PDB file of C-alpha atoms in Angstrom:
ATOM      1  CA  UNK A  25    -209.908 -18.019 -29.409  1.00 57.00           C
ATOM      2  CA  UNK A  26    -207.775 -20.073 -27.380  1.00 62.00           C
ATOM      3  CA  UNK A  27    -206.650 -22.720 -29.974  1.00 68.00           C
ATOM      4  CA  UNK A  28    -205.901 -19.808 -32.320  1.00 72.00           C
ATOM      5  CA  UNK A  29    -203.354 -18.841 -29.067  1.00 66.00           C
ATOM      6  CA  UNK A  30    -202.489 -22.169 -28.938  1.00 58.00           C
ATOM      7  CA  UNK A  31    -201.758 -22.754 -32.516  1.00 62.00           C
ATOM      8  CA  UNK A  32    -199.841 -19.948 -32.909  1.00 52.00           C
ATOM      9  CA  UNK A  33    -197.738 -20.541 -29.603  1.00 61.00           C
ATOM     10  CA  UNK A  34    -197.163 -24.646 -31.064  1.00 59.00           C
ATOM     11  CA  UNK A  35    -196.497 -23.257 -34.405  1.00 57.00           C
ATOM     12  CA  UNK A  36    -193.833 -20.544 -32.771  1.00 47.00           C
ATOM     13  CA  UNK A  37    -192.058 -23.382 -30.793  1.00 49.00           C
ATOM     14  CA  UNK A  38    -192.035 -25.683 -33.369  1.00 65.00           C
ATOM     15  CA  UNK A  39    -190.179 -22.504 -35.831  1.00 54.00           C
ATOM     16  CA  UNK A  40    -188.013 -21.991 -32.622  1.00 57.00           C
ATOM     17  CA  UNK A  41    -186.579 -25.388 -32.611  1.00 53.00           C
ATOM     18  CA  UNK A  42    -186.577 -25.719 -36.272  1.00 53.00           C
ATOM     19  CA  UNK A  43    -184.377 -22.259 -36.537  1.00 48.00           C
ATOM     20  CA  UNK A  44    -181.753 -23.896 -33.751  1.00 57.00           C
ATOM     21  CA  UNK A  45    -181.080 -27.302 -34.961  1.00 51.00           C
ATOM     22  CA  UNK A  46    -180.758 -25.495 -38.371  1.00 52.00           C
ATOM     23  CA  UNK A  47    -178.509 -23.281 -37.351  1.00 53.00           C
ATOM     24  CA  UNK A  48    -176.221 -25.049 -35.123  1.00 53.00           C
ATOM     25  CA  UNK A  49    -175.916 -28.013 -37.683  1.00 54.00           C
ATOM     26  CA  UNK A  50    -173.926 -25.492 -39.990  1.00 57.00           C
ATOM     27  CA  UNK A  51    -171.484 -24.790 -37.426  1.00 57.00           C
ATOM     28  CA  UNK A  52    -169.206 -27.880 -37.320  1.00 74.00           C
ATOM     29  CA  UNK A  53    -165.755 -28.343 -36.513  1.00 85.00           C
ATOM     30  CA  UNK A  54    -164.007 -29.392 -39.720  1.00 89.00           C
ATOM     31  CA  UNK A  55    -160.680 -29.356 -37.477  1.00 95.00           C
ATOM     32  CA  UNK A  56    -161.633 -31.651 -34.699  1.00 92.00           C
ATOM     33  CA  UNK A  57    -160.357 -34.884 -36.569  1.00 93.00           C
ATOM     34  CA  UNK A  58    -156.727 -33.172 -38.004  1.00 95.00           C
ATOM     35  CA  UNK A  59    -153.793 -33.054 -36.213  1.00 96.00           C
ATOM     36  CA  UNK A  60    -151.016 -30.924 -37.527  1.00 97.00           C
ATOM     37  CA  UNK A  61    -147.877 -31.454 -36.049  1.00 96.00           C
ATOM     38  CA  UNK A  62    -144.597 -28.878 -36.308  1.00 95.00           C
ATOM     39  CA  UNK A  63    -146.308 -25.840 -35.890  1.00 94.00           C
ATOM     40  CA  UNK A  64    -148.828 -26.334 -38.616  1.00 96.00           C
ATOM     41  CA  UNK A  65    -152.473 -25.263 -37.915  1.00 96.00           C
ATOM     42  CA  UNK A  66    -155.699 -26.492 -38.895  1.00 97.00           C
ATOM     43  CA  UNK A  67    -158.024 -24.585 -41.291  1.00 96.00           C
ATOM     44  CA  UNK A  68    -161.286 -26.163 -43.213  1.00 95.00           C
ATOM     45  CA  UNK A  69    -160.147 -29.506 -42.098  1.00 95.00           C
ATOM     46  CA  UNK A  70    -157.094 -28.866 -43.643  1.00 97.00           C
ATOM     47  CA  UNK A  71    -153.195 -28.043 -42.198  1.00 97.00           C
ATOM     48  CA  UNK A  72    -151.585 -25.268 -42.904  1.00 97.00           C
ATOM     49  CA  UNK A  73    -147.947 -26.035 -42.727  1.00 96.00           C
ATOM     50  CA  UNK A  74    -144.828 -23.431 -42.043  1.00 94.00           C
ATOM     51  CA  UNK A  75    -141.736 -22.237 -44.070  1.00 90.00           C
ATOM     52  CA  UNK A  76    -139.816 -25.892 -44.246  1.00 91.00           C
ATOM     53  CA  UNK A  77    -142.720 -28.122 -43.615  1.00 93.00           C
ATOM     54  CA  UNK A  78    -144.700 -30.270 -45.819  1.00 94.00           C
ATOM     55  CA  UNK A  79    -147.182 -33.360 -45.792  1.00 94.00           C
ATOM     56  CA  UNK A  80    -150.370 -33.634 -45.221  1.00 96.00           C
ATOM     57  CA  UNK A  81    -150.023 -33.351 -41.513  1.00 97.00           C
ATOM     58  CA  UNK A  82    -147.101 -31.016 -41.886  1.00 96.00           C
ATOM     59  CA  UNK A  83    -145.160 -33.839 -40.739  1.00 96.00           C
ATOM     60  CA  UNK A  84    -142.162 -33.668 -43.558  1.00 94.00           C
ATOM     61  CA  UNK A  85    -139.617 -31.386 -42.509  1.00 93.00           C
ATOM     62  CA  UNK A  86    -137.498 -30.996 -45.897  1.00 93.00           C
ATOM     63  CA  UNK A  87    -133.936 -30.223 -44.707  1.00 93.00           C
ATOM     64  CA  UNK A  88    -134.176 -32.820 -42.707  1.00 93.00           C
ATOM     65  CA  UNK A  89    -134.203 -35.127 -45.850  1.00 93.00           C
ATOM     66  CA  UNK A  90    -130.816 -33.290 -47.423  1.00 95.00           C
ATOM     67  CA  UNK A  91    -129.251 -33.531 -44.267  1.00 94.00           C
ATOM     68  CA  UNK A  92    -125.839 -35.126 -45.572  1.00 96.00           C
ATOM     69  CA  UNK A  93    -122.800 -34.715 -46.910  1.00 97.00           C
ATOM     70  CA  UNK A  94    -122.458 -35.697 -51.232  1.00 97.00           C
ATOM     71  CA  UNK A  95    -119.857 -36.076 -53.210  1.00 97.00           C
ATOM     72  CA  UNK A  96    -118.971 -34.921 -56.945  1.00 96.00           C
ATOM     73  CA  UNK A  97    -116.784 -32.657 -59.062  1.00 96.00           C
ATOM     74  CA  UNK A  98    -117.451 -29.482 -60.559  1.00 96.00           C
ATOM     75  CA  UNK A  99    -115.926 -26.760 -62.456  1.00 97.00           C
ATOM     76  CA  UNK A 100    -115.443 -22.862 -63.014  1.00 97.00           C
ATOM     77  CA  UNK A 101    -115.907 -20.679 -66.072  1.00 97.00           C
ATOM     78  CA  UNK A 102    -112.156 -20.380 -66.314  1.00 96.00           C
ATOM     79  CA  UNK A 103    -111.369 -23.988 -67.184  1.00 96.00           C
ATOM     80  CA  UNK A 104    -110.846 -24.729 -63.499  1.00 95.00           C
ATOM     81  CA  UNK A 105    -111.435 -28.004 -62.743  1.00 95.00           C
ATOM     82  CA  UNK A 106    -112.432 -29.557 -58.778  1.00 94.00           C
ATOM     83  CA  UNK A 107    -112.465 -33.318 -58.606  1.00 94.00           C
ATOM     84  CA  UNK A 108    -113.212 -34.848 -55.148  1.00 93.00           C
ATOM     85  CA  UNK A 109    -115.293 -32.217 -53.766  1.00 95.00           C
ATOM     86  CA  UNK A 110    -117.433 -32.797 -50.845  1.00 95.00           C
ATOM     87  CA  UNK A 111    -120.458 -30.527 -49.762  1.00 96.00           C
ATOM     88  CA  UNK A 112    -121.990 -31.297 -46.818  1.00 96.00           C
ATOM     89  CA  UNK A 113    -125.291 -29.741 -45.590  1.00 96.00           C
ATOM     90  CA  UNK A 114    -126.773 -29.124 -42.058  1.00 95.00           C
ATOM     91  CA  UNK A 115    -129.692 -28.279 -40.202  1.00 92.00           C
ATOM     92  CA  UNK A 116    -129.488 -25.731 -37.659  1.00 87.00           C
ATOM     93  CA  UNK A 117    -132.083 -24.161 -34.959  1.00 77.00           C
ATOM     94  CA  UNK A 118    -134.993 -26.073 -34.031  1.00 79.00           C
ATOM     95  CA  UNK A 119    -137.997 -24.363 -35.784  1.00 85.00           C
ATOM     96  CA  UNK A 120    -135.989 -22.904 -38.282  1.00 88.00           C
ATOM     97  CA  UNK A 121    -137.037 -25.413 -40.700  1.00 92.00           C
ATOM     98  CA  UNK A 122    -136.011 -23.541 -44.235  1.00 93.00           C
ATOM     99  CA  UNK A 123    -132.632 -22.695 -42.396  1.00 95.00           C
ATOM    100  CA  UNK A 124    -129.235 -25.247 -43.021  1.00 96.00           C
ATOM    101  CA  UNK A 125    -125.824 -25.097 -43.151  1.00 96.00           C
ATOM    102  CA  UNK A 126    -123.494 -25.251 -46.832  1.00 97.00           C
ATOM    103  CA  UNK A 127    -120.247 -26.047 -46.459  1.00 96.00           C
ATOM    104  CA  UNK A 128    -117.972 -26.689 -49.147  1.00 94.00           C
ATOM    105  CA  UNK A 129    -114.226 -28.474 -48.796  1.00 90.00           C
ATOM    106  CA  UNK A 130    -112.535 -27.740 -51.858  1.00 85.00           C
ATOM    107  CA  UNK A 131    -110.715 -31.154 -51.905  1.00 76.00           C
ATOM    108  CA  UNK A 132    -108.961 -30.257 -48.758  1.00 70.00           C
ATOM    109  CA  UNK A 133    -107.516 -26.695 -49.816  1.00 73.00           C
ATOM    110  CA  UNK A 134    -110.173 -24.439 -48.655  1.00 71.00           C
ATOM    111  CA  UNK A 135    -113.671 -25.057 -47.253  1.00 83.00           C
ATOM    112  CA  UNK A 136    -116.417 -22.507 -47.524  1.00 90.00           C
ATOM    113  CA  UNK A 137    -119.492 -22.296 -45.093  1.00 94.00           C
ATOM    114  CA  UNK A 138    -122.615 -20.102 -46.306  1.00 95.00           C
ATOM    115  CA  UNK A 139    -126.276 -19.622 -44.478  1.00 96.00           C
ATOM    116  CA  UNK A 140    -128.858 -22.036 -46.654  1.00 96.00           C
ATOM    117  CA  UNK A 141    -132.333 -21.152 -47.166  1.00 96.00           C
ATOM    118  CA  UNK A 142    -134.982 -24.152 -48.633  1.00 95.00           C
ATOM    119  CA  UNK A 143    -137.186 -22.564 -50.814  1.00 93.00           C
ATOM    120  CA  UNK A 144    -139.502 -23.978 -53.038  1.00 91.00           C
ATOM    121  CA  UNK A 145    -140.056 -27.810 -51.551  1.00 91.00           C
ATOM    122  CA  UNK A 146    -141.754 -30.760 -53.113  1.00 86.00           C
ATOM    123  CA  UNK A 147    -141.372 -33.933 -52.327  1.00 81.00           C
ATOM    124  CA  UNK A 148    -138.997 -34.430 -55.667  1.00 89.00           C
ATOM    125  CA  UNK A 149    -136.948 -31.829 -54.508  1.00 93.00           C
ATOM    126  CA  UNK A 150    -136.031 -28.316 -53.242  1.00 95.00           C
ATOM    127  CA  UNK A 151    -134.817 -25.092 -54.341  1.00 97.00           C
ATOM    128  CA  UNK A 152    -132.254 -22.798 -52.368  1.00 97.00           C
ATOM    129  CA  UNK A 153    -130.465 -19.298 -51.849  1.00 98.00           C
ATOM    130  CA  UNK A 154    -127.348 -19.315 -49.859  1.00 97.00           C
ATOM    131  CA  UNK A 155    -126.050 -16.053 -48.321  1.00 96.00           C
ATOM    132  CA  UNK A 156    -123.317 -14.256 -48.445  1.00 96.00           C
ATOM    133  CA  UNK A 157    -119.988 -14.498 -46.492  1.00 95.00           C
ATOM    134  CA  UNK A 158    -116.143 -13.307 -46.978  1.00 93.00           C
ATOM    135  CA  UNK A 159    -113.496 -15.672 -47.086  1.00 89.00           C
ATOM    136  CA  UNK A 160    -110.033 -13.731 -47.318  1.00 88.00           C
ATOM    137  CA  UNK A 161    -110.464 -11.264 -50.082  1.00 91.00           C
ATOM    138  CA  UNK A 162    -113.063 -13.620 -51.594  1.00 92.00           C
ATOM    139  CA  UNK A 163    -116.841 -12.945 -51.428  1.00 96.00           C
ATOM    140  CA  UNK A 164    -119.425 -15.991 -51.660  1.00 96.00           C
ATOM    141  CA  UNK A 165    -122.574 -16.423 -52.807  1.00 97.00           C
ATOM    142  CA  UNK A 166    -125.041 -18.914 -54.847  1.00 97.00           C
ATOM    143  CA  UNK A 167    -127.754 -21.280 -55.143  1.00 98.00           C
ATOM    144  CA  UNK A 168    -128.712 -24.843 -55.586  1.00 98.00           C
ATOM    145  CA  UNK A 169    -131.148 -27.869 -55.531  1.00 98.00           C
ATOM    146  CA  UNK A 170    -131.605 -31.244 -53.986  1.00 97.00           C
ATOM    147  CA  UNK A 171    -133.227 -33.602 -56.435  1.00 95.00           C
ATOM    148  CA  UNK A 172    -135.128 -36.963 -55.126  1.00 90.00           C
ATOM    149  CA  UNK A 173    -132.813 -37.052 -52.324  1.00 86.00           C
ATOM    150  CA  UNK A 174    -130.191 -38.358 -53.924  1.00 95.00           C
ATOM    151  CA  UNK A 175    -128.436 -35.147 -55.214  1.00 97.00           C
ATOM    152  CA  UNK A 176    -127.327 -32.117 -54.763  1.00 98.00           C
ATOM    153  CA  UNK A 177    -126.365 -28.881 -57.471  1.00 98.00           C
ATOM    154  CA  UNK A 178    -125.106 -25.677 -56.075  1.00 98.00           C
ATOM    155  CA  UNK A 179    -123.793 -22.706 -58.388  1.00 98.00           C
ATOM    156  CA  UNK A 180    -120.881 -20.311 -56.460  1.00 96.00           C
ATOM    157  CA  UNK A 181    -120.246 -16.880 -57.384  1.00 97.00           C
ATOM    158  CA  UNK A 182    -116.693 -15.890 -55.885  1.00 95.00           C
ATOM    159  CA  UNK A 183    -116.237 -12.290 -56.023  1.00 96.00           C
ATOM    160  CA  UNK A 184    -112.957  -9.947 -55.938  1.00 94.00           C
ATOM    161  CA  UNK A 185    -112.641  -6.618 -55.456  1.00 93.00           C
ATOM    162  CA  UNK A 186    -109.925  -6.157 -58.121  1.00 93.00           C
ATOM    163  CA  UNK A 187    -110.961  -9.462 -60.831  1.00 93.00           C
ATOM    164  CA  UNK A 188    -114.096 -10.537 -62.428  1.00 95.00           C
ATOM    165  CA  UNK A 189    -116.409 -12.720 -60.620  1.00 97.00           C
ATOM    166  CA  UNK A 190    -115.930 -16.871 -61.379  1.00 97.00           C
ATOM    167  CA  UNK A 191    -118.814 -19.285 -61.363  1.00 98.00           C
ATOM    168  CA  UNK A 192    -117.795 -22.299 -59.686  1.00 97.00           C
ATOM    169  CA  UNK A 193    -120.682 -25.294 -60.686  1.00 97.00           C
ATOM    170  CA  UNK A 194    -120.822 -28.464 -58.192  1.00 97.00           C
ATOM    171  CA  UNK A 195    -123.525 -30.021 -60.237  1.00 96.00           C
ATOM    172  CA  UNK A 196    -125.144 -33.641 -59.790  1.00 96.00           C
ATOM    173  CA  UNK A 197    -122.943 -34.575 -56.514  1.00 98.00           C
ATOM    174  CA  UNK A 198    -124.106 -37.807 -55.120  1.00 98.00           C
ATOM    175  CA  UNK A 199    -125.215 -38.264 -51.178  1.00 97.00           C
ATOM    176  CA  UNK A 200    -123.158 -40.034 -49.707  1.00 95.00           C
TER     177      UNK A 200
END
């Protein structure tokens, strides 16, 4: 009777142990050799990276690779021509990574500044939407893309109240 007891008290222990090791080997932290930096976090061993931020490590922030001013000439659906255009594009805010700065200088006669948003990043390249803002009786508004770093396309929509709208294209301007 006694080494049924004790059989069955060993064979309890030994399921005991069994049932922790088993169960605390599935419990791992896939997270305690990644390090995401600029506010990414850590999921699954992988990071999760904010609006902006890209790499592995989330440690590419995108506008900070379009950060320049380019140079190129572009045209209007009128015939209008603009050679020796500069636009120049800046970061702005600290963690608002997707957030720049367009300006535009209109070979010295005019220069118009619009909020940027990055949307869409690779590392070839970025998409983005540029707000809205009055200039005179003018309304401006657009889009545009970085490619490779090297260049920059944005497409203006100047607005009237009493004329048609124009589409202005600064396409394939260099960085400078």
């Amino acid at each position: 009777m006694k080494s049924i007891k004790f059989i069955l008290i060993s064979t309890c222990l030994i399921l005991s142990v069994f049932c922790i090791v088993w169960g605390t080997s599935c419990t791992k932290d896939t997270c305690k050799t990644t390090t995401c930096i600029n506010g990414g976090h850590c999921s699954g061993g992988a990071c999760f990276c904010p609006k902006g931020i890209g790499g592995v490590n989330c440690e590419v922030i995108y506008r900070d690779l379009y950060n320049f001013s380019y140079k190129g000439s572009g045209s209007d659906n009128n015939g209008k021509t603009y050679p020796d255009n500069i636009m120049t594009f800046t970061s702005v805010g600290d963690t608002a990574y997707s957030q720049m700065q367009f300006s535009w200088n209109n070979n010295g006669v005019g220069l118009v500044s619009l909020a940027l948003t990055l949307t869409n990043n690779t590392p070839s390249g970025s998409s983005f939407t540029l707000g809205s803002v009055s200039v005179d009786t003018f309304t401006y508004t657009g889009s545009g893309s970085f490619v490779n770093n090297l260049s920059a396309s944005v497409t203006l929509i100047e607005s009237h109240p009493h004329s048609p709208s124009v589409t202005i294209s600064l396409h394939n301007f260099l960085k400078q």
